PDB file of C-alpha atoms in Angstrom:
ATOM      1  CA  MET A   1       7.738  -0.783  14.219  1.00 95.00           C
ATOM      2  CA  ILE A   2       5.216  -2.617  12.294  1.00 97.00           C
ATOM      3  CA  ASP A   3       5.251  -3.506   8.269  1.00 98.00           C
ATOM      4  CA  ILE A   4       2.019  -4.047   6.688  1.00 98.00           C
ATOM      5  CA  VAL A   5       2.677  -6.263   3.355  1.00 98.00           C
ATOM      6  CA  TRP A   6       0.202  -5.869   0.468  1.00 98.00           C
ATOM      7  CA  GLU A   7       0.192  -8.286  -2.710  1.00 98.00           C
ATOM      8  CA  PHE A   8      -1.143  -7.022  -5.812  1.00 98.00           C
ATOM      9  CA  GLN A   9      -1.850  -8.651  -9.387  1.00 98.00           C
ATOM     10  CA  VAL A  10      -1.548  -5.902 -11.735  1.00 98.00           C
ATOM     11  CA  ARG A  11      -3.784  -5.554 -15.013  1.00 98.00           C
ATOM     12  CA  GLU A  12      -1.797  -6.134 -18.028  1.00 97.00           C
ATOM     13  CA  GLY A  13      -0.766  -2.788 -19.421  1.00 97.00           C
ATOM     14  CA  ARG A  14      -1.382  -0.665 -15.885  1.00 97.00           C
ATOM     15  CA  GLU A  15       1.892  -1.611 -14.440  1.00 98.00           C
ATOM     16  CA  GLU A  16       3.440   1.755 -15.027  1.00 97.00           C
ATOM     17  CA  GLU A  17       0.575   3.730 -13.748  1.00 97.00           C
ATOM     18  CA  PHE A  18       0.498   1.300 -10.615  1.00 98.00           C
ATOM     19  CA  GLU A  19       4.257   1.920  -9.888  1.00 98.00           C
ATOM     20  CA  VAL A  20       3.866   5.726 -10.054  1.00 97.00           C
ATOM     21  CA  LEU A  21       0.938   5.645  -7.490  1.00 97.00           C
ATOM     22  CA  TYR A  22       2.089   2.942  -5.174  1.00 98.00           C
ATOM     23  CA  SER A  23       5.714   4.036  -5.109  1.00 97.00           C
ATOM     24  CA  SER A  24       7.510   5.682  -1.891  1.00 96.00           C
ATOM     25  CA  SER A  25       6.624   9.010  -3.477  1.00 96.00           C
ATOM     26  CA  GLY A  26       2.940   7.943  -5.072  1.00 97.00           C
ATOM     27  CA  ILE A  27      -0.582   8.776  -3.823  1.00 97.00           C
ATOM     28  CA  TRP A  28      -0.623   6.646  -1.127  1.00 97.00           C
ATOM     29  CA  ALA A  29       2.857   7.391   0.377  1.00 97.00           C
ATOM     30  CA  ARG A  30       1.897  11.298   0.260  1.00 97.00           C
ATOM     31  CA  LEU A  31      -1.449  10.200   2.334  1.00 97.00           C
ATOM     32  CA  PHE A  32       0.319   8.532   4.721  1.00 97.00           C
ATOM     33  CA  ALA A  33       3.032  10.854   5.227  1.00 97.00           C
ATOM     34  CA  ASN A  34       0.472  13.337   6.560  1.00 94.00           C
ATOM     35  CA  ASP A  35       0.958  11.140   9.849  1.00 96.00           C
ATOM     36  CA  PRO A  36       4.061  11.226  11.837  1.00 97.00           C
ATOM     37  CA  ALA A  37       3.918   7.699  12.827  1.00 97.00           C
ATOM     38  CA  TYR A  38       4.556   6.702   8.999  1.00 98.00           C
ATOM     39  CA  ARG A  39       8.079   5.735   8.192  1.00 98.00           C
ATOM     40  CA  GLY A  40       7.992   5.013   4.635  1.00 98.00           C
ATOM     41  CA  THR A  41       7.183   2.946   1.789  1.00 98.00           C
ATOM     42  CA  THR A  42       8.905   0.278  -0.481  1.00 98.00           C
ATOM     43  CA  LEU A  43       7.376  -1.131  -3.454  1.00 98.00           C
ATOM     44  CA  LEU A  44       8.750  -4.543  -4.929  1.00 98.00           C
ATOM     45  CA  ARG A  45       8.299  -6.112  -8.268  1.00 98.00           C
ATOM     46  CA  ASP A  46       8.507  -9.904  -8.740  1.00 98.00           C
ATOM     47  CA  ALA A  47      11.443 -10.800 -10.983  1.00 98.00           C
ATOM     48  CA  ASP A  48       9.426 -13.778 -12.428  1.00 98.00           C
ATOM     49  CA  GLN A  49       5.865 -12.724 -12.371  1.00 96.00           C
ATOM     50  CA  THR A  50       6.199  -9.167 -13.490  1.00 95.00           C
ATOM     51  CA  ARG A  51       2.836  -7.993 -12.853  1.00 98.00           C
ATOM     52  CA  ARG A  52       2.796  -9.231  -9.082  1.00 98.00           C
ATOM     53  CA  TYR A  53       3.994  -6.588  -6.572  1.00 98.00           C
ATOM     54  CA  LEU A  54       4.289  -6.327  -2.891  1.00 98.00           C
ATOM     55  CA  THR A  55       3.933  -3.003  -0.740  1.00 98.00           C
ATOM     56  CA  ILE A  56       5.785  -2.582   2.747  1.00 98.00           C
ATOM     57  CA  ASP A  57       4.346   0.192   4.522  1.00 98.00           C
ATOM     58  CA  ARG A  58       6.157   1.031   7.680  1.00 98.00           C
ATOM     59  CA  TRP A  59       4.369   2.502  10.770  1.00 98.00           C
ATOM     60  CA  THR A  60       5.512   2.840  14.130  1.00 97.00           C
ATOM     61  CA  SER A  61       2.912   0.727  15.818  1.00 96.00           C
ATOM     62  CA  ARG A  62      -0.409  -0.869  14.849  1.00 96.00           C
ATOM     63  CA  SER A  63      -2.355   1.381  17.380  1.00 96.00           C
ATOM     64  CA  GLU A  64      -0.813   4.795  15.287  1.00 97.00           C
ATOM     65  CA  PHE A  65      -1.747   2.965  11.856  1.00 97.00           C
ATOM     66  CA  GLN A  66      -5.171   2.418  13.284  1.00 97.00           C
ATOM     67  CA  LYS A  67      -5.598   5.935  14.521  1.00 97.00           C
ATOM     68  CA  PHE A  68      -4.289   7.410  10.870  1.00 97.00           C
ATOM     69  CA  ARG A  69      -7.309   5.131   9.325  1.00 95.00           C
ATOM     70  CA  GLN A  70      -9.776   6.448  11.443  1.00 96.00           C
ATOM     71  CA  ARG A  71      -8.636  10.041  11.149  1.00 96.00           C
ATOM     72  CA  SER A  72      -8.080   9.740   7.292  1.00 95.00           C
ATOM     73  CA  SER A  73     -10.923   6.854   6.271  1.00 95.00           C
ATOM     74  CA  SER A  74     -12.842   9.297   3.737  1.00 96.00           C
ATOM     75  CA  GLN A  75      -9.534  10.162   2.053  1.00 96.00           C
ATOM     76  CA  TYR A  76      -8.256   6.320   2.133  1.00 96.00           C
ATOM     77  CA  GLU A  77     -11.365   5.154   0.843  1.00 96.00           C
ATOM     78  CA  ALA A  78     -11.423   7.674  -1.896  1.00 97.00           C
ATOM     79  CA  ILE A  79      -7.769   6.686  -3.226  1.00 97.00           C
ATOM     80  CA  ASP A  80      -8.710   2.962  -3.058  1.00 95.00           C
ATOM     81  CA  ARG A  81     -11.610   3.446  -5.177  1.00 95.00           C
ATOM     82  CA  GLN A  82      -9.345   5.596  -7.741  1.00 94.00           C
ATOM     83  CA  CYS A  83      -6.793   2.634  -7.899  1.00 95.00           C
ATOM     84  CA  GLU A  84      -9.192  -0.302  -7.581  1.00 94.00           C
ATOM     85  CA  ASN A  85      -9.362  -0.591 -11.819  1.00 96.00           C
ATOM     86  CA  LEU A  86      -5.520  -0.713 -11.670  1.00 98.00           C
ATOM     87  CA  THR A  87      -5.410  -4.403 -10.303  1.00 98.00           C
ATOM     88  CA  GLU A  88      -6.934  -7.792 -10.602  1.00 97.00           C
ATOM     89  CA  SER A  89      -6.441  -8.977  -7.108  1.00 97.00           C
ATOM     90  CA  GLU A  90      -5.106  -7.389  -3.812  1.00 97.00           C
ATOM     91  CA  GLN A  91      -4.468  -8.962  -0.628  1.00 98.00           C
ATOM     92  CA  LEU A  92      -3.136  -8.043   2.593  1.00 97.00           C
ATOM     93  CA  LEU A  93      -0.420 -10.597   3.689  1.00 98.00           C
ATOM     94  CA  GLY A  94      -0.032  -9.722   7.269  1.00 98.00           C
ATOM     95  CA  ILE A  95       1.166  -6.990   9.753  1.00 97.00           C
ATOM     96  CA  PHE A  96       4.583  -7.974  10.657  1.00 98.00           C
ATOM     97  CA  GLU A  97       6.619  -7.130  13.524  1.00 95.00           C
ATOM     98  CA  ALA A  98      10.929  -7.167  13.829  1.00 87.00           C
ATOM     99  CA  VAL A  99      12.020  -9.708  15.998  1.00 90.00           C
ATOM    100  CA  GLY A 100      14.894  -9.826  18.258  1.00 84.00           C
TER     101      GLY A 100
END
């Protein structure tokens, strides 16, 4: 199992729209749900910096996620373009594996 963690700084006034699209039932999660290796998304908002968010997308393995990205590249890129105006920045923090 892997967790892919992204950090976003959302544009002022776009927080509600961002939350809808990036939630566990949002547009990204619906795209990911087309793949049986997808295990869910968690959206977190920073309690002190309320325009800072993290998403955690869980997949069965890195290789399964990479296969999904190859198969769904055009849809993934279209959604990415649709959502890019919501944020001031986005950064992949890493792909994490459980230990122990």
